[in-house]
Amino acid sequence: MAARLFLVTFCLILLSGKIEVFSEDFVILVIQPQDVRYAWSLDKITLTVEWAIDDLGDRGLFNSLGTNTVFRVLSLDSECSQYRTNLKLTYLYYEQRLRPSVIIGPTDVFTVAEASRLGTHWKVPVITAGGPASTFREDEFQGAPMLTRVGHTDNKLAKAVGSLLSHFNWTRVALVYRDSKSKCHGSTCFFRIKAIKDMLNETKTANITMERTDGPDGQVDLDSAMKDVAEVARVVITCTPISDLQEMMRAAKNRGMTDGRFVFIAIDPEFEGMYYGTHLWKTGPVGLWPLNRKNNAKDVSKSYRGRKGDRCIWVGNWNNGTMANTEYAEGPDGVSSVVFTGSPVSKMVIPNNGSILDVRQSLTVLVKINGSVNGNGTIFSYDGSGMELRQQDGKGLSARFVRRDGHFLKQVKKDDVLTPDEWNYIGVSYDYRTGIAKLWHDGKEVAGESIGIVDLRTQGDITVGEQFKGRITCLQVYNYAMDDSQIEAAKDACEDRKDEFVDSCDEEELLEAFRSVLAITLRKPATEEFKDFVKKLEDRGVKENHYVTAYHDSMVLFATALNETIAAGANPADLKENGSLILKNMWNRTFQGAGKDNISIDELGDRDTDYTIVEMDKESGNFKPFWDYMGFTKTLKQVNPNQTMDWPGATPPDPEPCGLRGSNGVPPTEDCPSKSLT
Ligand SMILES: *[C@@H]1O[C@H](CO)[C@@H](O)[C@H](O)[C@H]1NC(C)=O
Ligand SMILES: *[C@@H]1O[C@H](CO)[C@@H](O)[C@H](O)[C@H]1NC(C)=O
Ligand SMILES: *[C@@H]1O[C@H](CO)[C@@H](O)[C@H](O)[C@H]1NC(C)=O
Ligand SMILES: *[C@@H]1O[C@H](CO)[C@@H](O)[C@H](O)[C@H]1NC(C)=O
Ligand SMILES: *[C@@H]1O[C@H](CO)[C@@H](O)[C@H](O)[C@H]1NC(C)=O
Ligand SMILES: *[C@@H]1O[C@H](CO)[C@@H](O)[C@H](O)[C@H]1NC(C)=O
Ligand SMILES: *[C@@H]1O[C@H](CO)[C@@H](O)[C@H](O)[C@H]1NC(C)=O
Ligand SMILES: *[C@@H]1O[C@H](CO)[C@@H](O)[C@H](O)[C@H]1NC(C)=O
Ligand SMILES: *[C@@H]1O[C@H](CO)[C@@H](O)[C@H](O)[C@H]1NC(C)=O
Ligand SMILES: *[C@@H]1O[C@H](CO)[C@@H](O)[C@H](O)[C@H]1NC(C)=O
Ligand SMILES: *[C@@H]1O[C@H](CO)[C@@H](O)[C@H](O)[C@H]1NC(C)=O
Ligand SMILES: *[C@H]1O[C@@H](CO)[C@H](O)[C@@H](O)[C@@H]1NC(C)=O
């Protein structure tokens, strides 16, 4: 075997001794956050890069390098902090005198900026699957000469949006966007929309007649935004958390804007499969127990059963519980709550007949508790040693996850988070698409861990409050993983009147409203080879996502370019001193990535990313691919030529109907002929 692989994982903060690196080694430095909640966490990417090197070695890619060559993979925790990343990299470079041959990562936009600056200074190539902001190729970064982007970039996405707009001749565009506040996801939507604005300014494909985002004085009012959209635009481009998209579509529906005259182009902020096959319109819980004097142990949740004329028919789920040895006391916000005494016989039991309470895959459980000082007890649990949520030593919160067959998976814990003797709005969620379980407190994520993609043990009856000393109220169970905005919105789901049984048409109306939505997400290769790649990754313990795949391809690109550069006569020692020499063979080329997918890197070092545009299937409520946008050829290709688009108004929205107000220097459309004339 030509090349040997050594892996040295270290965390710089704990570093004391010198790292041994020999002059003939190629140092692959992986920088990512250690926090496993991220789809691009250090362990996942390091494992993937390691595997890619093994695989490339087996395929003979390193034969030109000579037998002494060693690839040393080092990994570094970016902590998603620009400052910490700078500190660690400069320490490594100047103190340890360790010069990476290539940096793989980081991912979030601000740390990529930092790594890219240092990479430029040191002539070290930086390859990322993140850092999508279009600003990197602008003067501010001198074009980021050492940065190669192998994932999605906002400038390429903007081109996909532009091609969709021109396909339909859509010209009057409103932009509505908000960023969710989270450390590793800084200003995602801001940069994404900026790239779209720049594209429209450059290509003149359409005019922006309105723009709304959060101001210093608070969140954007989506209802008033829809009111203004109706007057000036026909296309709304959005980038928001899920609950905002639901609220926007609800507002649009209420204003009669979902009849086919408008189209909403939704950009999935993280491309984590948020739209693909997801029931975005789904809002209600599968179980809702207000747990107060009025409702006792009654379940007031309901399921949609169709429509009769103007009325939506809902049937109660009625998974009523039974209380034993409990009392009522004052609850939060003046409503009553249930008191559990802390003994094993004081509890509520909810029968689970294997229907909707057996959620099996994704779930969210939300509940309000006022637990005692030093309390230990079950807040919520599926019997038969299934999934369980507990108060631990007064202030701790823990959730146990168990596979369907009873195999224990993991305990997710957070110490010192509950305030005993006060009301705490807590929750636990598990997302089957990412394999990540999270704990929530007062609407904020407080812990998260990867537990794998599994079916959960949720088939048993549910017990509430066993050995728990304190008060519990407003228990909610959902069969999907909520994000922070949805959890915040569900906080008052048990408030008076909301807990009453009303035949509202909300979910059905949302489903109807989402027919006006087209969502843009990343294209995944549909080949057998790609399935094989996913399977092999899983055998290595890594669940595929678009970041993991792009980082795999980053290593392939670097190794391929290295092989070619050396084969063309370059001296490996020079390549280590000056990474610019390899870049020539990395840019303006195509290569085969995971699953033999053809990947093209443009002349500026950005991938010509492919996207998929999905629409909702009105029968199933699932989103399904309709077009692929092919980045290299810059064309839209219908996924299945036999399909026809489901437009709520039978035809695509008219781009320039009469009677639209002008804005931003755009003239109004003509006056409509008055009714009396027609
Ligand atoms: C590596 O470079 C050599 C020399 O150009 C070439 O023959 C070989 O095919 C390359 N390996 C791969 C896997 O591309
Ligand atoms: C867009 O405009 C062009 C030229 O005016 C026309 O040929 C084409 O059919 C229009 N596309 C749609 C979807 O209306
Ligand atoms: C639009 O483009 C022009 C010229 O290309 C430039 O001068 C102008 O500043 C741009 N406007 C915006 C809002 O970016
Ligand atoms: C649950 O309680 C409601 C209201 O008291 C009642 O109408 C319903 O029949 C009960 N369902 C079951 C299955 O006990
Ligand atoms: C709670 O349980 C832990 C062990 O899980 C135990 O160490 C602790 O003493 C218990 N606290 C009380 C107040 O029972
Ligand atoms: C929480 O419950 C305790 C009794 O268990 C009670 O004394 C206290 O007032 C409650 N706190 C609030 C904020 O209601
Ligand atoms: C590195 O290589 C590039 C491209 O060949 C060259 O332009 C540059 O001058 C070199 N820099 C150093 C410091 O050798
Ligand atoms: C990119 O490659 C093409 C041919 O493959 C070549 O014509 C073009 O000049 C190259 N561009 C740059 C900037 O090197
Ligand atoms: C990649 O490109 C090659 C050559 O153009 C073609 O034969 C192959 O089918 C392409 N592969 C995929 C997955 O599109
Ligand atoms: C499209 O329809 C034609 C004729 O009905 C059929 O032969 C073909 O297989 C269909 N293609 C797809 C992708 O379903
Ligand atoms: C944008 O508005 C200008 C007037 O301000 C108009 O001349 C132009 O045609 C509009 N562009 C499109 C694509 O509708
Ligand atoms: C549980 O089973 C489902 C289907 O099997 C029924 O539709 C529900 O009515 C039933 N729920 C209860 C509370 O009995």
XYZ file of C-alpha atoms in Angstrom, residues 267-666:
400
model
C -35.899 28.517 0.784
C -35.079 25.847 3.326
C -32.654 27.691 5.665
C -30.440 24.676 6.370
C -31.368 22.282 3.548
C -31.695 19.586 6.175
C -34.585 17.925 4.421
C -37.025 20.299 6.065
C -39.291 20.239 3.061
C -38.613 16.911 1.483
C -41.585 14.700 2.355
C -42.354 16.805 5.400
C -45.892 17.640 6.457
C -45.160 21.319 6.825
C -48.799 22.189 7.289
C -49.149 19.860 10.253
C -49.666 21.799 13.458
C -51.798 19.918 15.962
C -50.697 17.538 18.731
C -51.570 13.817 18.802
C -52.344 14.184 22.485
C -53.194 17.274 24.536
C -53.994 16.941 28.219
C -54.594 20.381 29.789
C -54.322 18.711 33.247
C -56.459 21.175 35.139
C -59.632 21.155 37.214
C -61.844 21.691 34.186
C -60.475 18.897 32.024
C -59.193 16.472 34.614
C -57.295 13.741 32.726
C -59.140 14.349 29.466
C -57.341 14.400 26.117
C -58.705 17.274 24.034
C -56.617 16.688 20.894
C -58.334 15.738 17.659
C -57.767 14.332 14.198
C -58.972 15.719 10.904
C -61.554 13.569 9.162
C -62.530 15.605 6.114
C -64.817 18.436 5.224
C -68.568 18.869 5.116
C -69.488 22.031 3.252
C -67.798 24.895 5.057
C -67.073 22.844 8.140
C -64.009 20.756 8.824
C -64.800 17.543 10.594
C -62.535 16.677 13.483
C -62.892 13.697 15.728
C -61.581 13.695 19.268
C -58.680 11.327 19.900
C -59.999 10.882 23.420
C -57.016 9.114 24.841
C -58.334 10.086 28.282
C -56.150 9.202 31.238
C -57.033 8.199 34.753
C -55.739 9.958 37.847
C -54.819 8.230 41.085
C -54.046 9.997 44.366
C -53.746 13.470 42.880
C -55.227 16.848 43.741
C -55.629 20.221 42.087
C -53.785 23.394 42.968
C -53.024 26.726 41.443
C -51.185 26.538 38.112
C -49.349 29.027 35.942
C -51.240 32.057 34.631
C -54.102 31.583 37.095
C -55.190 28.208 35.637
C -55.266 25.130 37.842
C -52.766 22.279 37.739
C -52.467 18.715 39.050
C -50.512 17.928 42.237
C -48.531 14.682 42.443
C -47.346 13.638 45.887
C -44.046 11.949 45.019
C -45.220 8.446 45.886
C -45.353 5.633 43.294
C -49.135 5.423 43.617
C -49.762 9.096 42.856
C -49.838 9.273 39.041
C -51.835 9.538 35.861
C -52.004 6.669 33.382
C -52.926 7.156 29.731
C -53.850 4.010 27.806
C -52.068 3.622 24.488
C -54.004 1.450 22.078
C -51.188 1.487 19.530
C -52.812 4.106 17.342
C -51.611 7.747 17.257
C -49.893 7.804 20.656
C -47.418 5.248 19.390
C -45.440 7.941 17.565
C -42.544 5.563 16.869
C -40.207 7.994 15.051
C -39.998 11.783 15.407
C -41.640 13.214 18.502
C -41.956 16.260 20.723
C -43.273 16.177 24.287
C -43.985 19.519 25.964
C -45.176 20.044 29.536
C -45.171 22.620 32.327
C -43.882 21.517 35.711
C -43.328 22.972 39.147
C -41.136 20.355 40.822
C -39.940 20.242 44.418
C -36.447 20.989 45.665
C -34.335 17.779 45.318
C -37.227 16.069 43.507
C -36.540 12.879 41.582
C -39.373 11.514 39.528
C -40.999 10.623 36.244
C -42.614 13.488 34.416
C -43.629 11.472 31.367
C -42.843 7.909 30.358
C -43.865 5.192 27.972
C -44.309 2.011 30.008
C -42.306 -1.121 29.363
C -39.040 0.759 29.980
C -39.645 2.993 26.967
C -38.824 6.603 26.271
C -38.897 8.655 29.496
C -38.552 12.270 30.698
C -37.483 12.867 34.347
C -36.754 15.503 36.925
C -33.365 14.583 38.387
C -32.038 15.841 41.739
C -34.271 18.878 41.747
C -32.650 20.950 39.036
C -31.717 18.359 36.454
C -33.688 17.252 33.424
C -33.042 13.964 31.670
C -34.559 11.940 28.874
C -33.985 8.264 28.280
C -34.161 6.937 24.738
C -34.853 3.295 24.052
C -35.037 1.469 20.757
C -38.321 -0.179 19.892
C -37.047 -3.659 20.788
C -36.038 -2.470 24.271
C -32.348 -1.812 23.599
C -31.270 1.212 25.677
C -29.733 3.929 23.466
C -28.804 6.983 25.455
C -29.638 9.300 28.283
C -29.683 12.972 27.282
C -29.140 15.117 30.387
C -28.911 18.689 31.489
C -27.975 19.593 35.057
C -28.914 22.819 36.774
C -31.608 23.860 34.381
C -34.898 23.579 36.291
C -35.975 26.068 38.917
C -37.698 24.078 41.683
C -40.885 25.565 43.148
C -41.370 27.670 40.030
C -43.088 26.943 36.730
C -40.801 25.534 34.045
C -41.910 25.002 30.451
C -39.917 21.962 29.395
C -39.738 19.571 26.496
C -37.966 16.771 24.708
C -37.795 16.178 20.979
C -36.359 13.590 18.619
C -35.922 14.100 14.900
C -35.908 10.870 12.923
C -34.421 12.630 9.906
C -31.259 13.702 11.733
C -31.145 11.198 14.597
C -30.785 14.007 17.119
C -32.591 14.204 20.458
C -32.910 17.514 22.299
C -34.032 18.866 25.648
C -35.845 22.186 25.869
C -36.372 24.672 28.685
C -38.504 27.804 28.378
C -38.467 27.484 24.588
C -34.673 27.177 24.315
C -32.645 24.147 23.414
C -30.510 23.211 26.449
C -29.028 19.845 25.432
C -28.827 17.674 22.370
C -27.216 14.434 21.336
C -27.155 12.126 18.412
C -28.905 8.843 19.230
C -29.041 7.463 15.690
C -31.881 6.866 13.265
C -34.117 4.482 15.171
C -37.705 3.540 15.876
C -38.440 4.379 19.506
C -40.107 2.322 22.185
C -43.380 4.236 22.357
C -45.883 1.395 22.242
C -46.659 1.165 25.979
C -49.201 3.068 28.056
C -48.085 6.496 29.237
C -47.451 7.287 32.902
C -47.307 10.854 34.175
C -46.002 12.040 37.540
C -44.979 8.765 39.136
C -42.724 9.508 42.143
C -42.742 13.131 41.019
C -43.351 15.627 43.828
C -44.888 18.847 42.596
C -47.329 20.174 40.031
C -47.806 19.357 36.356
C -50.021 20.947 33.723
C -50.494 21.231 29.986
C -49.001 18.027 28.564
C -48.648 17.904 24.776
C -47.367 15.134 22.497
C -46.572 15.671 18.799
C -45.515 13.171 16.161
C -42.896 15.439 14.619
C -39.790 17.242 15.879
C -40.489 20.894 16.548
C -38.003 23.719 16.196
C -37.630 26.567 18.696
C -40.169 28.788 16.985
C -42.818 26.051 17.066
C -42.136 25.240 20.707
C -42.509 28.882 21.613
C -45.785 29.049 19.694
C -47.125 25.938 21.503
C -46.522 27.466 24.933
C -50.099 28.616 25.379
C -51.775 25.659 23.623
C -53.695 24.857 26.831
C -54.944 28.349 27.523
C -58.655 28.645 28.026
C -60.684 28.482 24.837
C -57.713 26.960 22.976
C -58.319 23.740 24.905
C -61.925 23.695 23.822
C -63.003 21.404 21.085
C -63.621 23.473 17.980
C -63.958 22.277 14.425
C -61.374 24.704 13.118
C -60.111 24.208 9.597
C -56.596 25.364 10.388
C -54.652 22.272 9.387
C -56.754 21.610 6.347
C -56.561 25.240 5.315
C -52.818 25.225 5.757
C -52.592 22.109 3.620
C -54.627 23.900 0.977
C -52.527 27.060 1.351
C -49.271 25.151 0.899
C -50.330 24.318 -2.652
C -49.088 27.861 -3.415
C -45.620 27.050 -2.061
C -42.623 25.946 -4.084
C -39.645 25.056 -1.932
C -36.011 24.936 -2.949
C -33.743 22.324 -1.469
C -30.500 20.581 -2.439
C -30.586 17.848 -5.054
C -29.558 14.395 -3.923
C -28.249 11.936 -6.509
C -30.836 9.216 -7.118
C -28.323 6.612 -8.275
C -27.660 3.132 -6.914
C -24.032 4.172 -6.376
C -25.186 6.946 -4.076
C -27.320 4.537 -2.046
C -24.254 2.365 -1.735
C -22.239 5.370 -0.504
C -24.886 6.139 2.128
C -24.846 2.539 3.271
C -21.030 2.442 3.549
C -21.045 5.668 5.554
C -23.609 4.198 7.916
C -21.419 1.135 8.371
C -18.775 3.586 9.573
C -21.270 5.072 12.027
C -22.038 8.285 10.162
C -25.527 9.174 8.973
C -25.426 10.817 5.568
C -26.374 14.481 5.197
C -25.375 17.013 2.556
C -22.525 18.376 4.671
C -20.999 14.955 5.269
C -21.206 14.141 1.558
C -19.643 17.454 0.551
C -16.778 16.984 3.014
C -16.167 13.525 1.619
C -15.991 15.126 -1.815
C -13.650 17.829 -0.468
C -11.090 15.175 0.378
C -11.572 13.500 -3.011
C -11.029 16.821 -4.762
C -7.885 17.623 -2.796
C -6.384 14.167 -3.296
C -7.199 14.115 -6.995
C -5.623 17.529 -7.499
C -2.595 16.512 -5.432
C -2.106 13.381 -7.501
C -2.347 15.345 -10.724
C -0.043 18.118 -9.553
C 2.657 15.685 -8.488
C 2.169 13.539 -11.580
C 2.773 16.711 -13.616
C 6.186 17.043 -12.030
C 5.669 19.223 -8.956
C 7.813 18.614 -5.915
C 5.689 17.528 -2.923
C 7.804 19.677 -0.599
C 6.939 22.787 -2.632
C 3.243 21.927 -2.490
C 3.393 21.905 1.283
C 4.984 25.348 1.301
C 2.707 26.873 -1.300
C -0.810 25.477 -1.574
C -1.624 27.801 -4.494
C 0.046 25.300 -6.791
C -2.600 22.661 -6.036
C -5.494 25.072 -6.402
C -4.911 25.267 -10.147
C -5.977 21.636 -10.338
C -8.939 22.092 -8.018
C -10.774 24.908 -9.757
C -12.396 25.094 -13.175
C -12.788 21.316 -13.402
C -15.141 18.418 -12.881
C -14.564 15.313 -10.822
C -16.548 12.371 -9.525
C -17.735 12.684 -5.965
C -19.775 10.368 -3.738
C -22.018 7.978 -5.655
C -20.150 8.843 -8.908
C -21.973 12.171 -8.959
C -20.423 14.600 -11.450
C -19.240 17.643 -9.540
C -18.131 20.801 -11.228
C -16.080 23.532 -9.528
C -16.201 26.881 -11.308
C -13.339 29.242 -12.106
C -13.698 31.044 -8.772
C -13.606 27.845 -6.712
C -17.331 27.433 -6.047
C -19.274 24.311 -6.826
C -21.929 24.521 -9.493
C -24.507 23.200 -7.060
C -27.667 21.409 -8.178
C -30.979 22.143 -6.489
C -34.370 20.488 -6.461
C -37.583 22.456 -6.526
C -40.371 20.636 -4.724
C -44.128 21.146 -4.703
C -46.757 19.668 -2.428
C -48.717 16.660 -3.506
C -52.234 17.692 -2.569
C -53.416 14.132 -1.926
C -50.708 13.014 0.488
C -49.562 16.413 1.762
C -45.953 15.402 1.060
C -43.573 17.617 -0.847
C -42.172 15.953 -3.948
C -39.454 16.901 -6.466
C -40.737 18.650 -9.553
C -37.698 20.267 -11.188
C -33.986 19.797 -10.851
C -31.905 22.896 -11.396
C -28.584 21.736 -12.838
C -25.851 24.126 -11.737
C -23.328 23.379 -14.472
C -25.727 23.889 -17.364
C -27.837 26.442 -15.449
C -31.042 24.823 -16.641
C -34.270 23.604 -15.102
C -35.114 20.002 -15.866
C -38.457 18.463 -15.004
C -37.879 15.404 -12.812
C -40.701 13.435 -14.380
C -41.768 14.832 -17.752
C -45.197 13.251 -17.362
C -46.054 15.268 -14.259
C -47.976 18.492 -14.450
C -47.630 21.243 -11.901
C -50.501 21.573 -9.448
C -51.395 25.266 -9.550
C -54.256 26.195 -7.213
C -55.537 28.516 -9.961
C -55.003 25.897 -12.739
C -52.413 28.176 -14.444
C -49.252 29.825 -13.068
C -49.778 33.229 -11.434
C -50.076 36.117 -13.885
C -46.863 38.144 -13.458
C -48.292 41.569 -14.298
C -52.005 41.626 -13.527
C -53.759 44.969 -13.689
C -54.060 47.137 -10.619
C -50.783 46.469 -8.807
C -49.303 49.409 -6.955
C -45.757 50.417 -7.844
C -42.926 50.572 -5.386
C -39.136 51.133 -5.229
C -39.265 53.059 -8.495
C -41.268 50.342 -10.222
